[in-house]
Short mmCIF file of C-alpha atoms and ligand atoms in Angstrom, two decimals:
data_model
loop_
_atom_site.label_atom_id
_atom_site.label_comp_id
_atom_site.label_asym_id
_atom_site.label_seq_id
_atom_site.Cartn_x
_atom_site.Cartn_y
_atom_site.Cartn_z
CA UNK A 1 65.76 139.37 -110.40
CA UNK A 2 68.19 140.63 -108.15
CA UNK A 3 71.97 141.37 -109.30
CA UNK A 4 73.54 138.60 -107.83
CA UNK A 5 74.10 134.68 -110.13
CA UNK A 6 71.79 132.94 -109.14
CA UNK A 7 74.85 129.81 -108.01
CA UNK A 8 76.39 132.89 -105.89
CA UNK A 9 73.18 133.56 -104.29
CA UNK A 10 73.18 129.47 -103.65
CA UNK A 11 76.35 129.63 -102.18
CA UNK A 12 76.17 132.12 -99.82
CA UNK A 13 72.95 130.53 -98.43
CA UNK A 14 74.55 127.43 -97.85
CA UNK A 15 77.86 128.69 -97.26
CA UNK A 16 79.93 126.33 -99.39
CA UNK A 17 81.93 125.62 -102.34
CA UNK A 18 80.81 122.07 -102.58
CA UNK A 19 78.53 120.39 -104.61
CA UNK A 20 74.95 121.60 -103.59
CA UNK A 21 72.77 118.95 -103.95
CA UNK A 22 69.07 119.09 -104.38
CA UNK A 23 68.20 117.50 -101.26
CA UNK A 24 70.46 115.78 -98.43
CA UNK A 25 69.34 114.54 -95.07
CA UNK A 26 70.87 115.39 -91.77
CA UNK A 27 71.50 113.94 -88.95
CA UNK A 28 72.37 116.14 -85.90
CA UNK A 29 69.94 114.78 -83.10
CA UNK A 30 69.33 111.44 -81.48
CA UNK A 31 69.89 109.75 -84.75
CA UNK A 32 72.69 107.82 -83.77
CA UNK A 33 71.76 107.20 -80.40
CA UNK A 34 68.17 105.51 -80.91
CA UNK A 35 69.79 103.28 -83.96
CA UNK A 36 73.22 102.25 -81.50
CA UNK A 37 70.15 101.39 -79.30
CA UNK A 38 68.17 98.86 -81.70
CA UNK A 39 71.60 97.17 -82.53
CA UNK A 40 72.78 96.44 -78.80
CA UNK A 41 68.72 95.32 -78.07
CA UNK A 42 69.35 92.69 -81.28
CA UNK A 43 65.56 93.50 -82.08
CA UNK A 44 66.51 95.56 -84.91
CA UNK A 45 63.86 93.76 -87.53
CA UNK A 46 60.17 93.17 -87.57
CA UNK A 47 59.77 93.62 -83.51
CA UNK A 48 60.35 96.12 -81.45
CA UNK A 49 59.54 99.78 -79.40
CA UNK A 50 60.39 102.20 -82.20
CA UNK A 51 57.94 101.02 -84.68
CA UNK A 52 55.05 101.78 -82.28
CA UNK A 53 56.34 104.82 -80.94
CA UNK A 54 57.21 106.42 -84.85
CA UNK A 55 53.52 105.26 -85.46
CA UNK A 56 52.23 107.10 -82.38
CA UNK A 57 54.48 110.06 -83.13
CA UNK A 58 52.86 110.51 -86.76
CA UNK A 59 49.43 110.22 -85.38
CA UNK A 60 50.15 113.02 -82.36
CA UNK A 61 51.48 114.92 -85.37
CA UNK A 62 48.89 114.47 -88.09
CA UNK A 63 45.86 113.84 -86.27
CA UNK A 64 45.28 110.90 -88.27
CA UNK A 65 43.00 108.09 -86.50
CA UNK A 66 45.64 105.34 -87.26
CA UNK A 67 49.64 105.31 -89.10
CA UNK A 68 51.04 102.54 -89.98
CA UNK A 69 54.60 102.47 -90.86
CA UNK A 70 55.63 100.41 -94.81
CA UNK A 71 59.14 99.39 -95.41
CA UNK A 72 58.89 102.83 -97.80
CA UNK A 73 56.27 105.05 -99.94
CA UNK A 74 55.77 102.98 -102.78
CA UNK A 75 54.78 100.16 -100.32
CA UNK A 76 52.71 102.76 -98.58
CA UNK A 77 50.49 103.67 -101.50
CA UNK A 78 50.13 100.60 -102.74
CA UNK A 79 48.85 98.87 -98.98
CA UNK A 80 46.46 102.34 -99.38
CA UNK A 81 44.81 101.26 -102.93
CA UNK A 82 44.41 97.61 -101.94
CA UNK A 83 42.33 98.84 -98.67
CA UNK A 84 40.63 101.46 -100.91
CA UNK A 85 39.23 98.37 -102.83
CA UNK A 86 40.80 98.44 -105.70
CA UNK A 87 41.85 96.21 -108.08
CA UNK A 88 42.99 94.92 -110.96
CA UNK A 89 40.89 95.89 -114.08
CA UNK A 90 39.96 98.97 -111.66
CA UNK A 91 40.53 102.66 -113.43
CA UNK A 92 42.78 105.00 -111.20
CA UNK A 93 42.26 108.73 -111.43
CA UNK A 94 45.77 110.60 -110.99
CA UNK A 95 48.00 113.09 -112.48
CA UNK A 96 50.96 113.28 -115.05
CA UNK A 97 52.93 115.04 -113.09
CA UNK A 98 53.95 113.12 -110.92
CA UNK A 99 56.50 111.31 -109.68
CA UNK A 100 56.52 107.70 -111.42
CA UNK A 101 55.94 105.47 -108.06
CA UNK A 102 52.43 107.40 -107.60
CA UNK A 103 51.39 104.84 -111.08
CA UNK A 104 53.55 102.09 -110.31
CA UNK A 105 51.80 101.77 -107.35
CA UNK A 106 48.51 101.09 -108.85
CA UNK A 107 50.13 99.22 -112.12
CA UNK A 108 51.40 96.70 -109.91
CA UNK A 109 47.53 95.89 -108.37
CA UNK A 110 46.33 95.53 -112.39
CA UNK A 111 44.72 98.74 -112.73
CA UNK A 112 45.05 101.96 -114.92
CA UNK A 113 45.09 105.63 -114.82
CA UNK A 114 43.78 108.31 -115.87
CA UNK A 115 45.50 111.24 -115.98
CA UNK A 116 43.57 114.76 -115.48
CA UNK A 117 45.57 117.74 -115.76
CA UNK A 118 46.77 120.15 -112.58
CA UNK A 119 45.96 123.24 -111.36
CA UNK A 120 48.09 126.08 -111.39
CA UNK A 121 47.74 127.26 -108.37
CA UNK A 122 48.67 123.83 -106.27
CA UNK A 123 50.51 122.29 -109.15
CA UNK A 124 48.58 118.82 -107.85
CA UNK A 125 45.66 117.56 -109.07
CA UNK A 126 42.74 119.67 -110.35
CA UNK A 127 39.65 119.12 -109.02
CA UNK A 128 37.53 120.58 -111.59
CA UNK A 129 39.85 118.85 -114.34
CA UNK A 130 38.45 116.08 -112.76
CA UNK A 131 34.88 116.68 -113.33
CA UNK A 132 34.71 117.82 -116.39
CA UNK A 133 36.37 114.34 -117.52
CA UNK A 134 33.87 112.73 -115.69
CA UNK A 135 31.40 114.49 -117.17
CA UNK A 136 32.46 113.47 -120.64
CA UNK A 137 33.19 109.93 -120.00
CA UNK A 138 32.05 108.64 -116.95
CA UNK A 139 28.57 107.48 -115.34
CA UNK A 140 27.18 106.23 -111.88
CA UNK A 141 25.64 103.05 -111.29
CA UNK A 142 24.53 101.23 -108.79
CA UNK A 143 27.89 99.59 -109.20
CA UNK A 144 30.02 102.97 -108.39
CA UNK A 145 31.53 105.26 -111.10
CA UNK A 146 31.66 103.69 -114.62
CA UNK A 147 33.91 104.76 -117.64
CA UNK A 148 31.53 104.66 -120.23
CA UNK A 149 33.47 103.58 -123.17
CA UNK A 150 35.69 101.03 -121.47
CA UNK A 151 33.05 99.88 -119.05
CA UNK A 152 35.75 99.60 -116.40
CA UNK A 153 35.24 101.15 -112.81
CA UNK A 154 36.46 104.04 -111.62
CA UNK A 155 37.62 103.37 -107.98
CA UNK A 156 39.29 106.10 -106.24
CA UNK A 157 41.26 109.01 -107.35
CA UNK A 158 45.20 109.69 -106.43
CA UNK A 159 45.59 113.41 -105.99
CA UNK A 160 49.53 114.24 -105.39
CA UNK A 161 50.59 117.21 -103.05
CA UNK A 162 53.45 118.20 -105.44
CA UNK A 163 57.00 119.37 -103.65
CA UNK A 164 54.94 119.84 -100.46
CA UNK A 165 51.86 122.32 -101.73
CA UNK A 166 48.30 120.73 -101.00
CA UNK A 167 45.97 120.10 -103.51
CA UNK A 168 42.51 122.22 -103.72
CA UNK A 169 41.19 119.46 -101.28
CA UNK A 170 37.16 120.91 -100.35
CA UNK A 171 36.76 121.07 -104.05
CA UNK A 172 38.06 117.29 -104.61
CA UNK A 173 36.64 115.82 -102.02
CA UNK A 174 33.15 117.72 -103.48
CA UNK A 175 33.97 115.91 -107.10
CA UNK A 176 34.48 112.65 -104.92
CA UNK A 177 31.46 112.68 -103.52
CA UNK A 178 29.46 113.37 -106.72
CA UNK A 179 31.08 110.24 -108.42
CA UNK A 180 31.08 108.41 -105.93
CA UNK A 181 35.31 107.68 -105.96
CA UNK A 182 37.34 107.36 -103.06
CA UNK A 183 40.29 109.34 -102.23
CA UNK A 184 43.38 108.23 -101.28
CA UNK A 185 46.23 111.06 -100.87
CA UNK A 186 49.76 110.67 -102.47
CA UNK A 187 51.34 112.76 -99.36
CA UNK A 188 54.81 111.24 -100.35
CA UNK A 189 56.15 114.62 -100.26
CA UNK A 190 54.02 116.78 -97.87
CA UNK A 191 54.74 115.85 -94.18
CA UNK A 192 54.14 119.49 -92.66
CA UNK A 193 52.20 120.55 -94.99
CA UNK A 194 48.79 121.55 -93.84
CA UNK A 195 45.61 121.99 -95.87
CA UNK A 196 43.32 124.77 -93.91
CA UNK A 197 44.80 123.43 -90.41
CA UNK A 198 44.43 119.93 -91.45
CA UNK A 199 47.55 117.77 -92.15
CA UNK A 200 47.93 116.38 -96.24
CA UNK A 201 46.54 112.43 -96.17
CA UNK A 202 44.19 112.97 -93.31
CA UNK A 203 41.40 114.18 -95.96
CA UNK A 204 41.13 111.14 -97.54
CA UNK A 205 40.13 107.59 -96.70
CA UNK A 206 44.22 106.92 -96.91
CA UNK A 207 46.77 109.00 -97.29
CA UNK A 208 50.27 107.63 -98.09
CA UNK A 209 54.21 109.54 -96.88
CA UNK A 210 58.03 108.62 -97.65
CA UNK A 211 61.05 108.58 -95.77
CA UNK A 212 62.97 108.02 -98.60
CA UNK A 213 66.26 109.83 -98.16
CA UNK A 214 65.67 113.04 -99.93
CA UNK A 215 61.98 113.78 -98.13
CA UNK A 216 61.96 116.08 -95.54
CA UNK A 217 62.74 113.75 -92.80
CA UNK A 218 63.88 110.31 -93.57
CA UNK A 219 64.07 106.63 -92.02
CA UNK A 220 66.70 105.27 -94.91
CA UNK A 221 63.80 104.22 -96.41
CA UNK A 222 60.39 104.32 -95.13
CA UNK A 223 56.82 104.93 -95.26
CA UNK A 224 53.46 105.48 -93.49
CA UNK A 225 49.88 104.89 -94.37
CA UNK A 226 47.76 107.13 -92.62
CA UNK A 227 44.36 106.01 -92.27
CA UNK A 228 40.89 107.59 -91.51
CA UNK A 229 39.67 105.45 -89.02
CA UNK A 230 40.92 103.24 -86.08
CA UNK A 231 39.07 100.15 -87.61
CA UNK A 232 40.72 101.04 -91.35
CA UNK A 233 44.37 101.46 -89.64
CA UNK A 234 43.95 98.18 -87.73
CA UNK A 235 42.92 96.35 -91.07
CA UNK A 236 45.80 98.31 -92.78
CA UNK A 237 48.34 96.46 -90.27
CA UNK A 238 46.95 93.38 -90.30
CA UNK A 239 47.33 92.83 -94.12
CA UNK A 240 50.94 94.72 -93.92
CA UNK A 241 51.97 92.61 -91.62
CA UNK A 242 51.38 89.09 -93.37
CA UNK A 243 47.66 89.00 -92.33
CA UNK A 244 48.31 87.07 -89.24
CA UNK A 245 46.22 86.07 -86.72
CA UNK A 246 47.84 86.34 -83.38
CA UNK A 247 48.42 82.97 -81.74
CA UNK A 248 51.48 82.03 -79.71
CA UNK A 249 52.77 79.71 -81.98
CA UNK A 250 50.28 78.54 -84.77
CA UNK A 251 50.22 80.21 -88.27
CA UNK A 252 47.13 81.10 -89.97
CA UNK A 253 46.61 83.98 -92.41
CA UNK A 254 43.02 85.21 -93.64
CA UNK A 255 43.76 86.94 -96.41
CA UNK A 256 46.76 87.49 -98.97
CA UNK A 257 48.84 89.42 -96.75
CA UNK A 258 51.75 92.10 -97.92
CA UNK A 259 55.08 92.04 -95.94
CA UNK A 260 55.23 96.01 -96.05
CA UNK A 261 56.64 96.39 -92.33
CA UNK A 262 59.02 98.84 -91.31
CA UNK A 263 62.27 97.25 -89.69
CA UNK A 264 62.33 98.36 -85.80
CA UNK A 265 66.07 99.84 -87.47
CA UNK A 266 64.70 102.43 -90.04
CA UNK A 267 61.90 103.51 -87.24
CA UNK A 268 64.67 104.58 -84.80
CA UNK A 269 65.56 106.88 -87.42
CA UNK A 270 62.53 108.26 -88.30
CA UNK A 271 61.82 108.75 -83.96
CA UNK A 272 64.94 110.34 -83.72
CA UNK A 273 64.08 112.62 -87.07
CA UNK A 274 60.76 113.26 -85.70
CA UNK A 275 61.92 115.69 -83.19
CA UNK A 276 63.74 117.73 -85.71
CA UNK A 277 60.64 118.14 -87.71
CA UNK A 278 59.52 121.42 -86.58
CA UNK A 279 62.86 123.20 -86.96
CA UNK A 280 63.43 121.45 -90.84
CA UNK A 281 60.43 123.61 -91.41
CA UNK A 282 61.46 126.41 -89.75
CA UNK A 283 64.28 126.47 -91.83
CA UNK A 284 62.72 125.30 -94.88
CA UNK A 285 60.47 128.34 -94.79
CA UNK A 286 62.85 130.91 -94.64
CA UNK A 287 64.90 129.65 -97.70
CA UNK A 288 61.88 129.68 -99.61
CA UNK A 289 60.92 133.38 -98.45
CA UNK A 290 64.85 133.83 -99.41
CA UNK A 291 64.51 132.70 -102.89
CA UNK A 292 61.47 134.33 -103.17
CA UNK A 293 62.78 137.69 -102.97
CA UNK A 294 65.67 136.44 -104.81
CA UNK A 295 63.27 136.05 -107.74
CA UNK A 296 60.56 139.03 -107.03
CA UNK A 297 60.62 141.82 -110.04
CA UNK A 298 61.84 139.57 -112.44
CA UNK A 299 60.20 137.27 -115.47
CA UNK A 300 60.73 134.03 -113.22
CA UNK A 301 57.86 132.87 -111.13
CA UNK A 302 58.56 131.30 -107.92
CA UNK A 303 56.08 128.61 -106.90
CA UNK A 304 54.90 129.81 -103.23
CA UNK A 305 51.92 127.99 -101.24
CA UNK A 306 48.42 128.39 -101.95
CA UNK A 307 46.76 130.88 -99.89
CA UNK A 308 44.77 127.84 -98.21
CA UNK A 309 47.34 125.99 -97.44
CA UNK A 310 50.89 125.99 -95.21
CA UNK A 311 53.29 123.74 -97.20
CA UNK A 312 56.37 122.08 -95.91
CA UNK A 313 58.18 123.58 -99.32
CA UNK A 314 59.74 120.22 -99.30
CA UNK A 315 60.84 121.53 -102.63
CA UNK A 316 61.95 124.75 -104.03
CA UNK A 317 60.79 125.52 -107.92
CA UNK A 318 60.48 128.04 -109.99
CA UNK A 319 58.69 128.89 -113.35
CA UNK A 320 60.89 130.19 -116.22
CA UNK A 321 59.89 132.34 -118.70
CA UNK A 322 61.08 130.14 -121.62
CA UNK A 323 62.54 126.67 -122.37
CA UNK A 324 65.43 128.31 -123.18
CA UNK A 325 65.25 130.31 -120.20
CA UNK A 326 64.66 127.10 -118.20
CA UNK A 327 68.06 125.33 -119.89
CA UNK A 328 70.14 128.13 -119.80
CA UNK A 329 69.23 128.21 -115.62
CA UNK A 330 69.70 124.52 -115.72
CA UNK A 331 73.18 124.52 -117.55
CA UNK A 332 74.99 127.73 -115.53
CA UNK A 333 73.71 126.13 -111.85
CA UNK A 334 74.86 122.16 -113.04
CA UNK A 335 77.80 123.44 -114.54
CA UNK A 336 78.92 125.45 -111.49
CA UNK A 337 78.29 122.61 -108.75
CA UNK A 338 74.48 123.36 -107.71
CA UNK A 339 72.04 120.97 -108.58
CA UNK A 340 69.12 122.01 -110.27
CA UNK A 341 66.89 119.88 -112.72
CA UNK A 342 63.48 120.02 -114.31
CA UNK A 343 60.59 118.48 -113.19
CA UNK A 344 59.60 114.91 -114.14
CA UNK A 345 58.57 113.77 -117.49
CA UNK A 346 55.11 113.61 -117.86
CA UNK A 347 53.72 110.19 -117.15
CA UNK A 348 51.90 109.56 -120.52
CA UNK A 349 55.18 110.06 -122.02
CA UNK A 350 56.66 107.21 -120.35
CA UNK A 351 56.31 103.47 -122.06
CA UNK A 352 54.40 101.77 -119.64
CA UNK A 353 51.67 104.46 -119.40
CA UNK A 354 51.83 105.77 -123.08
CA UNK A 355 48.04 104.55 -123.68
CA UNK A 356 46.50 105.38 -120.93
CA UNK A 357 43.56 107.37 -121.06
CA UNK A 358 43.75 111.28 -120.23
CA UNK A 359 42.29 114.45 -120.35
CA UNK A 360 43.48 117.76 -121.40
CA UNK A 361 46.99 118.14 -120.04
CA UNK A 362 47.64 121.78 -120.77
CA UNK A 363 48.80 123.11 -117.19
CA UNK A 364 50.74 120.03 -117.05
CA UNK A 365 52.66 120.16 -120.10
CA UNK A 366 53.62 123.94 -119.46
CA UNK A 367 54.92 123.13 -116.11
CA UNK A 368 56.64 120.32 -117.08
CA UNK A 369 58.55 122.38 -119.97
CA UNK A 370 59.01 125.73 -118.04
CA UNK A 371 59.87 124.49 -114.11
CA UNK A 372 63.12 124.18 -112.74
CA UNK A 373 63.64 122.92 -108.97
CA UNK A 374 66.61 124.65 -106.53
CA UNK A 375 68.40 122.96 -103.97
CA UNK A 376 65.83 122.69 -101.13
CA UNK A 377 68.15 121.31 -98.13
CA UNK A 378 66.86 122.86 -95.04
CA UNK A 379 69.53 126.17 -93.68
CA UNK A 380 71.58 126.69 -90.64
CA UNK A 381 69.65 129.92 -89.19
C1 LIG B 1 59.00 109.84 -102.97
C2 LIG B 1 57.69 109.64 -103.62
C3 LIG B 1 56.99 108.41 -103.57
C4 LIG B 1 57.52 107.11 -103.11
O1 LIG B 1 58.30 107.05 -102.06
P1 LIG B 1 59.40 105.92 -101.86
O2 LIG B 1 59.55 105.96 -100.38
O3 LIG B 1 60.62 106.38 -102.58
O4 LIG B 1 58.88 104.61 -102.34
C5 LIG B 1 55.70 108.36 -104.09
N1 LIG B 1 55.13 109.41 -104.67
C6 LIG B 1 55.79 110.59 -104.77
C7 LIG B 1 55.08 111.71 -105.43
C8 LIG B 1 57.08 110.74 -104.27
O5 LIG B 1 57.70 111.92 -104.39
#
């Protein structure tokens, strides 16, 4: 590790003797313009031209058939299970680490995961983790993939890009075809991050993104489903939107619809944010390339993207030698002003999911003891 503290390296990369947070949004485009304009055209709710256009500018940038834009992420995901089919008593493959809205999502609908452990290299969800649990406990019928013991079906599988790096997606979309489980992408974290050319959630049937304030662009808060076909993405409105069939005054729903919409407000933001996209990422990459030289030669590992993959490096992380090595990091960068903090608590260790059934966590639980994450805001270049 080079000479330097690691909070003076910080400092001079952001130039500041502020707090550093971990990740802050910035608005130095048409921001304020395109959100003056929704207020002064009063449609600033559930109609108007931003709301299309965001959608259209998600699909020009992901290549996905069909976006549709959620009032945020968690909304996203869930509006993605439902039109995967599942529900409740359904069995949910995902990981532990994760962050907690990638299970609330499918709590909420009545099912249950099961967590599989990550791989290494991606620090997502491990496709051959996967099988071999399958293997062990699961069996398909003509009525999809069963869990043997509980009897319960296995529906689809939530693999989660963590801090921007794609999951081994050929391989899991292999083990998805052999159980016959549908996958539906937790790309909360991973807009601009690109799986061998292909953007994160467009492998999937559905693939779900944030705007939540500390993503890499934001609408306040926000979310999109992406979806793999035109006819899947105009179903995915429908039942966002109420499930309302259009008539010029007379209200009939045909199914129990979600009001998941994105206000006409938040889109202006996210239009606006759009167009900043490509140089976030810009910058992004070059403060990862920074810290990774920061950290070259020494006994901490920083977490760079797999070789298949271009990642957003939404956020920065790095793998300390020791628990003690990981708190003593944590204490000298909190205690000087720049936020740092370990990774989330494995789900399974959380009250709500304590029972739920799992696999070998191994990978997970020595990430989730050893990995610290650096202030990730993208650099003036
Ligand atoms: C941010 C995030 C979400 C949810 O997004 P919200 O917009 O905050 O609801 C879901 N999953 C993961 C992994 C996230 O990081």
């Amino acid at each position: 590790m080079s000479k330097v503290s690691i909070v003076d390296f910080v400092r001079d990369i952001y130039q500041t003797n502020d707090f550093i947070p971990m990740h802050a949004p910035t608005f130095n485009g048409n921001e304020q313009k395109y959100v003056l304009e929704t207020i002064q055209s009063t449609f600033v709710s559930s109609v108007g031209k931003f709301v299309d256009e965001f959608e259209q500018k998600i699909e020009t940038y992901t290549g996905t058939a069909k976006a549709v834009a959620t009032v945020n992420g968690t909304a996203a995901l869930h509006a993605a299970l439902y039109m995967a089919g599942v529900r409740a008593g359904d069995l949910v493959i995902t990981q532990a680490l994760t962050f907690v809205a990638t299970c609330n999502a499918l709590h909420h609908m009545g099912a249950e995961p099961i967590f599989v452990d990550v791989s290494p290299v991606s620090l997502g969800l491990c496709p051959k983790a996967m099988d071999e649990f399958l293997i062990q406990h699961a069996q398909v019928t003509d009525n999809g993939c069963i869990h043997k013991q509980t009897k319960r079906r296995i529906r689809a599988v939530v693999p989660m890009h963590t801090f921007g790096h794609p999951v081994e997606l050929d391989e899991l979309i292999a083990v998805c075809h052999k159980w016959n489980i549908t996958l539906v992408e937790d790309a909360a974290e991973s807009l601009g991050s690109f799986y061998k050319g292909k953007h994160t959630g467009t492998l999937g049937d559905f693939g779900a993104v944030s705007f939540n304030g500390n993503k890499i662009i934001t609408t306040g808060g926000g979310g999109m489903v992406l979806c793999k076909t035109a006819e899947l993405g105009a179903h995915t409105k429908h039942v966002t939107t109420t499930a309302k069939v259009p008539h010029p005054y007379e209200f009939f729903h045909d199914e129990a619809g979600f009001n998941y919409r994105m206000p006409n407000l938040n889109a202006a933001l996210g239009c606006a944010q759009m167009e900043v996209l490509e140089l976030y990422l810009a910058q992004k990459r070059v403060l990862a390339n920074r810290y990774q030289a920061f950290f070259e030669n020494s006994d901490f590992q920083f977490v760079t993207e797999p070789d298949y993959a271009q990642s957003n490096y939404w956020l920065n992380a790095v793998i300390c030698p020791s628990v003690a090595a990981r708190d003593e990091l944590l204490t000298q960068t909190n205690d000087a002003g720049v936020m740092t903090r370990p990774i989330w608590k494995l789900m399974h260790r959380l009250p709500m999911f304590k029972d739920a059934l799992r696999g070998d966590l191994t990978q997970s639980e020595h990430i989730e003891a050893h990995l610290i994450n650096l202030p990730s805001s993208p650099i003036a270049l």
